[in-house]
C-alpha cells in the first residue's frame, strides 16, 4: 500500500478528503510540491511533440508524486469525443445542445468518458460551455447555445456522464467567446452581466460536482483569467463553495506565474513552463509563501481522493468507436437536426424516389468541425452523400458539385428538374470557423505573447542530448487555423447555388453545415431547409434517417437566427477591448423590438401539437400537450420567466425550464417542468435580489408563448 492508496481507503470509510490531502502534502518535499503545480513535460520538447501530432497521440501528464504513490493526472480533450484515436466522433456540442435533451447528453458523456479512459486519460476538457454571445465566434460549435439555463443543464448532464469514468473540466472560465483576439482581448463586464448572464451555467456545473475548471486566455476587467483571484477564488471557492482544482488553458494560459498561484490556479498545463522557471526562486525569496503552494497542491489531491475511481483499470480498447457508440452518435445527430422550413416535402418515403440528386462541394467531404484541440481521429466518416444514397436504395443517384462559381451545366439542370428529390449540402468547414491557433509571427500567436521560456533553459528547455523527431506533419496540418467567421452568410458561391437549385426544382432540400447561426435571405425558397451542424462520423446516416422520416428532426435552435447580422450585438474579432452587457441574442432582439428569421427554441417536426391548459404549482409548471397531427412525434415545451414590475433593466423574458414529450397521433400528455426561478434574480452590490411578482409563459419557442396561471 502507498500513502495515497491508504488515504483513498480512509476516504472510502468516511475520512475528510481535504484532511487526507493536507497530510499527503505535509509529507512532501518542497520540490515535490512544486512539481505538482505544472505539467510533467519540459516545455520545448513538449511543443515539438505537440506540433508533430502528440496532442492526438497520447495524454498529457501532471501531478504525480511517485514516492507517495500519488498518480498522475492524464489529460485528453473531448468536446465531441476522445481526441486520442481512433474514437467515436459525436456531433459537435452545438448540435447536441439543439437536442435540448439532457438525458441523451448524459449518455453521450458516458460514452465519451469510457473511450477517454480506454485511451489512458483520467481527466478531460470536454465540458466546453462558454455562452454564445455572437454566432461569429469560431468555437461556437464547441458550446451549447446562447442561453445560460439551457447551457447549464446540458453541460451538467455531460459532466454527470463523463465523471463515471474520468474527471471532467469545465471551460473556459470565463467570458471567452472570441477566437482571433483570445490571447489579448480585455473583456469589460459589470457585476450584473457577469453574475446574471456569463456565470450562471458555470455555477450550475460547479454545483453538479465537476472536478475541475480551466481558466481562459483572455482578460476580464484588466486581469488575465489564469491569475484572476476574483474569478478563481472569491467566486469559485468562496461564494460557490466549489472544491475542485483549476488548470490553465494550454501554453499561453498564464502571464504572471507567481500571481497565478496566489489567485487560486492549481496546475499550469500542459508543460513545465513558466512556473518551473519562476516558482523555486519566488519561494526562496519570500515572494511566494510555501503555504500558498501547499494549499494549491492539497486542493488538487483532495479532488484526486474524491475521484479515486478514475485511476483504476482501463476498459478494453474495443469500446472505442464500438457499434453501440456509433449508433449513439447517429441518434444524437438526428436528435439535434433543426428543420427550419418545410413546405411538406419532408419526410420522403424511399419508395417514392426513383431519381435523387445530391449537390454541393460538401456533400461527399468528411466535414466534422473544428481541426484544433477538439478534433477526433475517427476511423471512418459517413458523408452526406453516403448516408442519403443508403437511405434511398432504389434511387438512381447523381452527385453534382458545379464549377468554381457554383454554376451547373444545362444537362445538370435538366437532371435536377426531373429528379424526385434534390438534396443540397452547403455551409462551412474548419477553415471557415474553429479554434484559432495562429502562427509564431502573428499578433495572436502563442509564441508572440511572451509566455515561452528560453529554449536552452536547463529545466524546461531542450536537454543537451535532445534529438528532434522527424517532422511528420506541420503545425498547420496538426491544428487547422480556424478563427472567428468574417460573415454570418454562406459563401457567395453557395448562395448562388441554392438560388439556382431553388429555381430548377420544387423538391429541393437544403442541408446546412456549420457551428452556429447562418443568415439566409433565401431561407424559405427551398422546399425544406435543415440545419445539420457538424453531425459527427455517422451524420450522413442521420441525415438519411431524417429525410425519410425514420427519425424526426428533433432539434430546436439554441440561439436566435436573425434576418440580418445588424440585429445582433456588435462583434469585432480583432478587438483589444470589448464590453459584455446584459443583452445578446434573443434578449437583445426582444429589447430592440426586432423580429428574427427564427426565434430561440424554434424547430419544426413531422407532426403538429397543441398546447392546452397550463398551471403553476410552486416552481413546477404543468402543461397539457396534444399531438393533433397524423404521425407519432415529440415536441419541446419551453418555460420563460419575466418580472414586469422590476426596478432593474432585464430581458423581456428568459428561459427557466424546458422538457420534451413524445406522443402518438391524437393522444395527450401532461408535462411537469421544474423551473429555475433563481434565473430571474438580479445581482446588486455583491448580493442576490429576488423581485416579484414573477410571470411565466409557456410555448414551443421564444416568440409564441401563453401565460401560465398559478393554481
XYZ file of C-alpha atoms in Angstrom:
711
model
C 0.000 0.000 0.000
C 1.205 3.518 -0.797
C 0.497 6.657 1.190
C -2.024 7.704 -1.463
C -3.835 4.362 -1.590
C -4.083 4.343 2.196
C -5.629 7.807 2.026
C -8.083 6.555 -0.617
C -9.058 3.696 1.684
C -9.654 6.068 4.596
C -11.729 8.449 2.474
C -13.812 5.478 1.379
C -14.537 4.836 5.054
C -15.662 8.407 5.639
C -12.483 10.411 6.247
C -12.361 14.023 5.053
C -10.606 14.221 1.626
C -9.074 17.623 2.369
C -7.626 16.486 5.698
C -6.112 13.435 3.997
C -4.737 15.636 1.204
C -3.178 18.018 3.718
C -1.385 15.087 5.334
C -0.030 13.922 1.964
C 1.198 17.426 1.154
C 2.891 17.704 4.564
C 4.856 14.529 3.742
C 6.218 16.043 0.505
C 9.427 17.899 -0.045
C 9.207 21.420 -1.453
C 10.488 20.112 -4.788
C 7.708 17.521 -4.904
C 5.115 20.153 -4.050
C 6.327 22.486 -6.795
C 6.333 19.623 -9.280
C 2.566 19.258 -8.659
C 1.925 22.789 -9.901
C 2.606 22.216 -13.596
C 2.739 19.568 -16.299
C 5.358 16.830 -16.301
C 6.764 17.500 -19.780
C 9.527 20.053 -20.346
C 8.191 22.945 -22.412
C 10.303 22.898 -25.554
C 10.414 19.133 -26.187
C 6.687 19.118 -25.432
C 5.973 21.812 -28.004
C 7.835 19.871 -30.679
C 5.906 16.748 -29.742
C 2.583 18.600 -29.815
C 3.030 20.089 -33.286
C 4.130 16.697 -34.565
C 0.795 15.140 -33.653
C 1.315 14.463 -29.958
C -1.880 16.222 -28.924
C -3.872 13.491 -30.636
C -1.457 10.640 -29.882
C -1.199 10.484 -26.084
C -2.324 12.039 -22.817
C -0.610 14.981 -21.094
C 0.549 14.225 -17.569
C 0.795 16.267 -14.374
C 0.697 15.959 -10.614
C 2.304 12.590 -9.881
C 4.420 12.033 -6.746
C 5.940 8.598 -7.221
C 7.413 8.313 -3.711
C 3.970 8.629 -2.117
C 2.073 6.745 -4.805
C 0.165 9.838 -5.991
C -0.989 9.009 -9.524
C -0.615 11.356 -12.445
C -3.372 13.390 -13.968
C -3.662 12.263 -17.613
C -5.374 14.854 -19.815
C -7.080 14.362 -23.168
C -9.639 16.631 -24.788
C -13.099 15.563 -25.767
C -15.903 18.036 -26.582
C -17.042 15.798 -29.445
C -15.205 12.617 -28.474
C -11.856 11.380 -27.236
C -9.120 13.050 -29.303
C -6.731 10.099 -28.955
C -7.960 7.972 -31.818
C -9.426 6.042 -33.335
C -12.539 7.011 -31.380
C -16.177 7.882 -31.936
C -16.722 11.359 -33.351
C -20.037 12.550 -31.965
C -21.896 15.602 -33.297
C -20.408 18.864 -32.052
C -21.735 20.274 -28.775
C -23.914 22.879 -30.534
C -25.702 20.100 -32.400
C -26.223 18.233 -29.151
C -27.366 21.443 -27.495
C -30.019 21.717 -30.185
C -31.479 18.420 -28.963
C -32.437 20.083 -25.651
C -32.122 16.542 -24.260
C -30.013 16.289 -21.081
C -30.674 12.556 -20.788
C -29.230 11.943 -24.249
C -26.276 14.217 -23.447
C -25.626 12.233 -20.271
C -25.468 9.034 -22.344
C -23.072 10.681 -24.787
C -20.918 11.880 -21.884
C -20.827 8.356 -20.506
C -19.659 7.015 -23.877
C -17.017 9.720 -24.366
C -15.755 9.169 -20.824
C -15.452 5.430 -21.379
C -13.451 5.941 -24.576
C -11.238 8.535 -22.877
C -10.476 6.125 -20.069
C -9.744 3.349 -22.569
C -7.237 5.680 -24.244
C -5.430 6.211 -20.942
C -6.988 9.526 -19.901
C -8.450 10.196 -16.471
C -9.097 13.918 -16.981
C -10.763 15.757 -19.864
C -11.535 19.265 -21.052
C -14.723 18.064 -22.739
C -17.140 20.417 -20.964
C -16.762 23.462 -23.217
C -19.575 25.787 -22.176
C -18.898 29.451 -22.777
C -22.032 31.348 -23.688
C -22.610 32.043 -27.383
C -22.659 35.837 -27.228
C -22.361 36.166 -31.012
C -22.597 33.443 -33.688
C -19.421 34.621 -35.466
C -17.351 33.104 -32.653
C -15.147 30.481 -34.263
C -15.589 27.929 -31.476
C -19.347 28.353 -31.255
C -19.646 24.708 -32.289
C -17.977 23.631 -29.015
C -20.676 25.085 -26.763
C -24.408 24.500 -26.460
C -26.030 27.837 -27.244
C -26.772 31.382 -26.132
C -28.947 30.828 -23.052
C -27.419 30.352 -19.553
C -30.103 27.974 -18.264
C -30.008 25.742 -21.321
C -26.204 25.661 -21.467
C -26.007 24.854 -17.772
C -28.440 21.945 -17.983
C -26.739 20.392 -20.997
C -23.228 20.853 -19.576
C -24.272 19.422 -16.215
C -25.609 16.332 -17.978
C -22.383 15.856 -19.944
C -20.380 16.261 -16.729
C -22.523 13.680 -14.995
C -21.892 11.109 -17.724
C -18.197 11.808 -18.138
C -17.430 11.558 -14.449
C -18.488 7.952 -14.291
C -15.099 7.316 -15.922
C -12.895 10.449 -15.840
C -12.572 13.788 -14.060
C -14.266 16.499 -16.095
C -13.105 20.069 -16.587
C -15.499 22.904 -17.412
C -14.020 25.634 -19.590
C -13.080 28.349 -20.375
C -13.532 30.366 -17.199
C -14.676 32.990 -18.040
C -16.169 35.259 -20.745
C -14.261 33.520 -23.519
C -16.275 33.878 -26.728
C -13.984 35.066 -29.490
C -11.009 33.393 -31.147
C -8.793 35.732 -33.144
C -8.073 38.007 -30.179
C -8.411 35.372 -27.464
C -4.840 35.746 -26.164
C -5.001 39.515 -25.742
C -8.564 40.835 -25.510
C -9.746 42.511 -22.302
C -13.429 41.817 -21.669
C -15.038 44.529 -19.555
C -18.125 43.402 -17.675
C -20.241 44.752 -14.851
C -21.368 42.818 -11.810
C -24.871 42.141 -13.088
C -23.864 40.905 -16.535
C -21.091 38.769 -15.057
C -23.265 37.012 -12.495
C -26.644 37.012 -14.257
C -25.519 36.197 -17.801
C -21.980 34.810 -18.084
C -21.580 32.753 -14.905
C -24.913 31.005 -14.067
C -24.174 27.994 -16.271
C -20.714 27.596 -14.728
C -22.265 27.754 -11.260
C -24.747 25.049 -12.288
C -21.946 22.688 -13.303
C -19.894 23.554 -10.225
C -22.904 22.536 -8.131
C -23.090 19.328 -10.162
C -19.680 18.448 -8.713
C -17.375 18.966 -11.680
C -13.830 18.023 -10.706
C -12.007 20.875 -12.401
C -12.123 24.268 -14.072
C -9.911 25.514 -16.904
C -9.200 29.233 -16.930
C -9.497 31.246 -20.143
C -6.805 33.001 -22.181
C -8.479 36.414 -22.181
C -8.507 39.169 -19.612
C -11.567 40.153 -17.589
C -11.647 43.724 -16.329
C -7.918 44.114 -16.855
C -6.660 40.837 -15.351
C -5.813 37.619 -17.194
C -8.149 34.811 -16.207
C -5.302 32.488 -15.233
C -4.345 34.839 -12.398
C -7.773 36.310 -11.623
C -8.334 35.967 -7.878
C -11.912 37.257 -8.074
C -12.876 34.512 -10.533
C -10.740 31.638 -9.251
C -11.016 32.143 -5.504
C -13.613 34.697 -4.460
C -16.331 33.402 -6.789
C -15.424 29.755 -7.404
C -14.211 28.677 -3.965
C -15.625 31.192 -1.532
C -19.018 32.164 -2.944
C -19.860 28.915 -4.735
C -18.031 26.712 -2.194
C -16.616 24.631 -5.021
C -13.715 22.376 -4.043
C -12.019 21.067 -7.188
C -8.793 22.126 -8.912
C -8.103 24.751 -11.587
C -5.822 24.258 -14.581
C -4.621 26.853 -17.049
C -5.520 26.800 -20.686
C -2.666 25.316 -22.669
C 0.691 27.052 -23.217
C -0.433 30.694 -23.112
C -2.712 30.426 -20.102
C -0.523 32.442 -17.697
C 1.299 35.757 -17.733
C 2.404 36.001 -14.084
C 3.205 32.538 -12.671
C 3.570 33.682 -9.050
C 0.327 35.639 -9.106
C -1.447 32.659 -10.653
C -0.663 30.570 -7.557
C -1.984 33.138 -5.098
C -5.040 33.716 -7.309
C -6.054 30.077 -6.950
C -4.836 28.307 -10.108
C -3.567 24.833 -9.250
C -1.787 23.443 -12.317
C -0.123 25.109 -15.298
C -0.809 22.933 -18.341
C 0.456 21.089 -20.205
C 4.197 21.652 -19.711
C 6.798 22.562 -17.151
C 6.922 26.109 -18.380
C 6.628 29.443 -16.578
C 6.112 28.123 -13.070
C 9.050 25.722 -13.242
C 11.277 28.700 -14.034
C 9.845 31.246 -11.591
C 8.431 29.482 -8.528
C 11.549 27.981 -6.850
C 13.191 31.399 -6.691
C 9.908 33.063 -5.640
C 9.573 30.711 -2.653
C 13.243 31.114 -1.735
C 12.975 34.909 -1.780
C 9.717 35.019 0.148
C 7.778 36.481 -2.773
C 5.599 33.337 -2.694
C 4.730 31.758 0.636
C 5.076 28.000 0.824
C 1.625 27.850 2.422
C 0.148 29.033 -0.905
C 1.969 26.252 -2.736
C 0.739 23.680 -0.224
C -2.841 24.910 -0.452
C -2.900 24.552 -4.247
C -1.428 21.029 -4.107
C -3.851 19.986 -1.376
C -6.846 21.180 -3.420
C -5.687 19.005 -6.309
C -5.027 15.932 -4.175
C -8.341 16.244 -2.324
C -10.019 16.055 -5.746
C -7.912 13.022 -6.693
C -9.073 11.314 -3.497
C -12.740 12.046 -4.220
C -12.339 10.741 -7.776
C -10.096 7.780 -6.996
C -12.196 5.549 -9.269
C -10.766 7.267 -12.376
C -7.292 5.910 -11.573
C -8.448 2.298 -11.757
C -8.193 -0.265 -14.524
C -8.685 0.896 -18.089
C -11.573 -0.515 -20.130
C -10.814 -2.750 -23.072
C -9.757 -0.725 -26.145
C -12.600 -2.313 -28.100
C -15.027 0.219 -26.586
C -13.525 2.944 -28.773
C -15.677 3.575 -31.851
C -17.691 0.465 -30.993
C -21.012 -0.250 -32.675
C -23.011 0.916 -29.653
C -21.270 4.297 -29.564
C -21.559 4.782 -33.301
C -25.299 4.109 -33.034
C -25.477 6.691 -30.234
C -23.654 9.210 -32.436
C -26.221 8.578 -35.172
C -29.097 9.041 -32.720
C -27.539 12.248 -31.397
C -27.079 13.686 -34.877
C -30.736 13.211 -35.806
C -31.900 14.494 -32.415
C -30.075 17.770 -32.993
C -31.031 18.491 -36.612
C -33.310 21.530 -36.821
C -35.942 21.732 -39.522
C -36.115 25.451 -40.309
C -38.672 25.300 -43.107
C -40.769 22.627 -44.780
C -43.402 23.095 -47.446
C -44.476 19.478 -46.982
C -41.767 17.728 -48.977
C -40.351 16.065 -45.852
C -40.423 13.314 -44.855
C -39.948 11.436 -48.114
C -40.818 7.759 -48.471
C -37.804 5.978 -50.020
C -40.144 4.055 -52.364
C -41.319 7.342 -53.898
C -37.834 8.389 -55.024
C -36.604 6.887 -58.277
C -34.093 9.608 -59.054
C -32.098 11.586 -56.495
C -29.668 14.465 -56.995
C -27.141 15.279 -54.260
C -25.476 18.630 -54.855
C -22.644 20.645 -53.345
C -18.919 20.591 -52.679
C -19.500 19.445 -49.075
C -21.781 16.518 -49.908
C -19.005 13.950 -50.246
C -16.487 15.505 -47.825
C -15.798 14.293 -44.300
C -16.621 17.545 -42.512
C -16.966 17.119 -38.767
C -15.939 20.534 -37.454
C -13.006 22.224 -35.787
C -9.494 20.947 -36.533
C -7.983 22.212 -33.273
C -7.995 20.725 -29.803
C -11.411 19.078 -30.224
C -10.512 17.159 -33.394
C -11.305 13.433 -33.227
C -9.406 10.820 -35.224
C -12.431 8.719 -36.097
C -11.864 5.505 -38.069
C -14.274 6.498 -40.851
C -16.932 9.047 -41.746
C -20.343 8.533 -43.311
C -20.670 11.577 -45.562
C -23.952 13.181 -46.521
C -23.705 11.558 -49.956
C -23.048 8.143 -48.394
C -25.953 8.449 -45.986
C -28.521 9.756 -48.429
C -27.576 7.131 -51.008
C -28.046 4.393 -48.388
C -31.393 5.840 -47.291
C -32.824 5.643 -50.839
C -31.544 2.266 -52.052
C -33.852 2.140 -55.053
C -32.945 5.559 -56.403
C -30.596 6.465 -59.200
C -28.243 8.957 -57.527
C -26.485 11.824 -59.278
C -23.818 13.843 -57.469
C -23.146 17.354 -58.755
C -20.689 19.932 -57.475
C -20.725 22.719 -60.023
C -17.756 24.784 -61.122
C -15.854 27.430 -59.147
C -18.810 29.797 -59.479
C -21.188 27.017 -58.360
C -22.854 27.127 -61.767
C -24.439 23.948 -63.078
C -24.490 22.908 -66.721
C -27.710 22.779 -68.749
C -27.588 18.959 -68.648
C -27.246 19.022 -64.846
C -30.132 21.455 -64.528
C -32.254 19.168 -66.684
C -31.399 16.238 -64.409
C -32.292 18.322 -61.366
C -35.642 19.376 -62.779
C -36.564 15.744 -63.376
C -35.306 14.412 -60.022
C -37.801 13.194 -57.441
C -35.666 14.744 -54.711
C -32.753 17.197 -54.654
C -30.525 17.476 -51.578
C -28.012 20.336 -51.449
C -25.283 20.312 -48.785
C -23.802 23.771 -48.196
C -22.063 25.590 -45.385
C -18.716 25.813 -43.641
C -15.604 23.827 -42.804
C -12.829 24.057 -40.206
C -11.066 26.568 -42.461
C -14.054 28.924 -42.113
C -14.524 28.623 -38.345
C -12.862 26.895 -35.433
C -10.141 27.226 -32.844
C -7.678 29.977 -33.769
C -4.139 28.701 -33.416
C -2.228 31.449 -35.206
C 1.437 31.323 -36.104
C 4.662 32.289 -34.395
C 4.677 35.552 -36.299
C 1.040 36.511 -35.842
C -0.086 39.011 -33.237
C -2.402 36.423 -31.770
C 0.046 33.547 -31.936
C 1.224 31.772 -28.817
C 4.928 32.473 -29.190
C 4.464 36.193 -29.602
C 2.739 36.548 -26.232
C 5.929 36.355 -24.145
C 4.985 33.147 -22.319
C 7.654 30.768 -23.605
C 10.867 30.349 -21.603
C 14.353 30.226 -23.176
C 14.884 27.141 -25.307
C 18.200 26.456 -23.562
C 16.802 26.619 -20.025
C 18.196 23.645 -18.035
C 14.754 22.616 -16.708
C 12.206 23.464 -19.361
C 14.360 23.760 -22.483
C 15.915 21.168 -24.750
C 18.235 18.754 -22.909
C 21.805 18.548 -24.226
C 21.203 15.140 -25.805
C 17.842 16.087 -27.344
C 17.246 14.768 -30.849
C 14.355 16.372 -32.678
C 11.901 13.808 -34.066
C 11.293 13.789 -37.803
C 8.580 16.293 -38.689
C 5.670 14.019 -39.558
C 3.358 16.956 -40.026
C 3.419 20.712 -39.702
C 1.673 22.701 -37.009
C -0.782 23.981 -39.600
C -1.678 20.408 -40.530
C -1.979 19.308 -36.908
C -4.255 22.204 -35.952
C -6.411 23.837 -38.617
C -6.174 27.601 -38.149
C -9.898 28.280 -37.927
C -10.882 31.534 -36.265
C -13.924 33.758 -35.972
C -16.170 33.994 -39.013
C -15.963 37.074 -41.220
C -19.590 36.735 -42.283
C -22.741 35.070 -40.977
C -23.880 34.323 -44.515
C -22.915 31.427 -46.726
C -20.096 31.806 -49.194
C -21.329 33.657 -52.294
C -20.940 30.541 -54.439
C -23.089 28.527 -52.031
C -25.794 31.195 -52.010
C -25.735 31.310 -55.799
C -26.005 27.519 -55.917
C -29.037 27.496 -53.617
C -30.783 30.137 -55.711
C -30.058 28.200 -58.888
C -31.325 24.951 -57.398
C -34.489 26.515 -55.996
C -35.325 27.854 -59.430
C -34.724 24.449 -61.007
C -36.567 22.181 -58.560
C -39.590 22.369 -56.293
C -38.290 19.285 -54.444
C -35.139 20.924 -53.057
C -33.953 20.222 -49.510
C -31.011 22.334 -48.313
C -28.868 20.837 -45.547
C -26.768 23.461 -43.763
C -23.413 22.541 -42.243
C -21.923 24.828 -39.601
C -21.386 25.567 -35.945
C -23.883 28.354 -35.273
C -26.281 30.782 -36.956
C -26.256 31.139 -40.736
C -28.104 34.192 -42.006
C -30.090 33.030 -45.015
C -32.152 35.556 -47.017
C -33.202 32.635 -49.210
C -34.431 30.536 -46.228
C -37.970 29.925 -47.462
C -37.127 29.447 -51.150
C -36.286 25.709 -50.979
C -38.976 23.153 -50.267
C -37.228 22.475 -46.954
C -34.182 23.753 -45.080
C -32.477 21.672 -42.425
C -29.669 22.634 -40.037
C -27.481 19.547 -39.761
C -24.494 21.194 -37.979
C -21.234 19.228 -37.947
C -23.043 15.954 -37.366
C -20.297 13.503 -36.382
C -19.000 10.373 -38.039
C -22.496 8.891 -38.506
C -24.005 12.182 -39.646
C -24.668 11.039 -43.194
C -26.805 8.162 -41.971
C -28.600 10.522 -39.564
C -29.387 12.860 -42.463
C -30.881 9.945 -44.360
C -32.890 8.952 -41.277
C -34.387 12.444 -41.024
C -35.143 12.832 -44.742
C -37.045 9.541 -44.832
C -38.838 10.053 -41.526
C -37.128 7.083 -39.897
C -36.195 9.709 -37.291
C -37.826 13.063 -36.757
C -35.695 16.225 -36.865
C -35.542 16.573 -33.089
C -33.564 19.802 -32.824
C -34.597 23.277 -31.751
C -32.495 26.387 -32.296
C -30.236 27.006 -29.265
C -29.853 30.616 -30.400
C -31.849 33.228 -32.252
C -31.492 33.288 -36.046
C -31.507 36.920 -37.252
C -32.672 38.148 -40.612
C -29.658 40.479 -40.654
C -26.403 40.491 -38.639
C -27.139 44.091 -37.627
C -29.890 42.752 -35.377
C -27.215 41.272 -33.096
C -24.769 42.868 -30.661
C -21.518 44.214 -32.081
C -18.685 41.762 -32.689
C -15.095 42.703 -33.530
C -12.917 39.640 -33.919
C -9.724 41.707 -33.606
C -10.865 43.695 -30.552
C -8.328 44.718 -27.917
C -11.152 45.618 -25.545
C -14.865 44.876 -25.577
C -17.809 45.206 -23.210
C -20.210 42.398 -22.427
C -23.593 43.645 -21.251
C -26.880 42.203 -20.106
C -28.281 41.622 -23.594
C -27.325 39.419 -26.522
C -29.077 37.042 -28.902
C -32.832 36.681 -28.399
C -32.744 39.013 -25.386
C -31.153 41.771 -27.479
C -33.629 41.106 -30.293
C -36.582 41.435 -27.898
C -35.179 44.595 -26.332
C -34.760 46.272 -29.727
C -38.175 45.160 -30.973
C -36.738 43.228 -33.942
C -38.322 40.165 -35.484
C -35.861 37.333 -36.158
C -35.899 34.951 -39.072
C -36.419 32.204 -36.477
C -36.642 32.696 -32.701
C -34.713 30.902 -29.987
C -36.138 27.421 -29.461
C -37.657 27.172 -32.951
C -37.817 23.905 -34.836
C -40.355 22.069 -36.964
C -41.240 18.389 -36.705
C -43.264 15.951 -38.756
C -46.467 16.325 -36.763
C -48.349 19.153 -35.044
C -49.003 19.844 -31.383
C -51.420 21.962 -29.415
C -50.639 23.387 -26.009
C -53.605 23.103 -23.670
C -54.110 24.111 -20.064
C -51.096 25.184 -18.063
C -50.701 25.778 -14.350
C -48.045 26.582 -11.780
C -47.604 24.672 -8.532
C -44.698 26.027 -6.530
C -41.884 26.213 -9.068
C -43.315 23.461 -11.301
C -45.235 24.224 -14.484
C -47.780 21.661 -15.608
C -48.624 21.723 -19.301
C -51.132 19.679 -21.267
C -49.880 18.814 -24.771
C -51.808 17.086 -27.590
C -50.480 15.590 -30.812
C -53.007 16.850 -33.352
C -51.086 15.563 -36.373
C -51.050 12.266 -38.173
C -47.687 10.903 -37.046
C -46.094 9.994 -33.750
C -43.507 12.540 -32.667
C -42.099 14.752 -29.973
C -42.046 18.426 -29.190
C -40.129 20.672 -26.817
C -42.101 22.748 -24.325
C -40.258 25.800 -23.044
C -40.992 27.956 -19.984
C -39.963 31.613 -19.898
C -39.962 33.939 -16.934
C -40.267 37.693 -16.586
C -40.700 40.327 -13.883
C -42.782 43.110 -15.497
C -42.625 45.380 -12.472
C -38.869 45.123 -11.999
C -36.945 48.212 -10.968
C -33.925 46.864 -12.853
C -33.311 46.602 -16.584
C -33.567 42.964 -17.610
C -34.539 40.720 -20.553
C -38.197 40.798 -21.571
C -38.251 37.078 -20.800
C -35.644 34.389 -20.215
C -35.707 30.616 -20.273
C -36.245 28.981 -16.879
C -37.224 25.435 -17.856
C -37.799 23.013 -20.715
C -38.879 19.424 -21.303
C -39.666 17.144 -24.223
C -42.736 14.967 -24.664
C -43.360 12.166 -27.200
C -46.930 11.386 -28.179
C -48.806 9.109 -30.551
C -51.228 10.724 -33.040
C -54.323 12.077 -31.310
C -53.010 11.443 -27.803
C -52.420 13.921 -24.992
C -49.986 14.025 -22.109
C -49.026 16.251 -19.218
C -45.531 17.583 -18.666
C -44.199 18.714 -15.322
C -41.377 21.194 -15.858
C -39.288 22.197 -12.873
C -38.309 25.844 -13.309
C -35.135 27.556 -12.176
C -36.769 30.762 -10.966
C -33.452 31.874 -9.453
C -32.512 32.691 -13.056
C -34.677 35.805 -12.597
C -32.753 37.140 -9.587
C -30.616 40.255 -10.007
C -27.141 40.843 -8.586
C -26.775 44.110 -6.679
C -23.740 45.116 -4.585
C -22.496 41.563 -4.117
C -25.869 40.093 -3.153
C -28.785 38.443 -4.938
C -32.157 40.181 -5.031
C -35.441 38.427 -5.840
C -38.214 40.574 -7.286
C -41.836 39.852 -7.966
C -44.376 39.101 -8.985
C -42.893 36.651 -11.494
C -44.855 35.922 -14.655
C -44.287 32.656 -16.502
C -45.240 31.790 -20.053
C -45.100 28.510 -21.954
C -44.659 27.778 -25.631
C -42.854 25.910 -28.374
C -40.331 28.721 -28.929
C -39.439 32.130 -27.513
C -41.825 34.021 -29.799
C -45.020 32.048 -29.262
C -45.916 31.636 -25.603
C -49.029 31.725 -23.488
C -49.224 32.820 -19.843
C -49.239 30.311 -17.004
C -51.879 30.772 -14.350
C -50.995 29.889 -10.745
C -53.111 27.208 -9.107
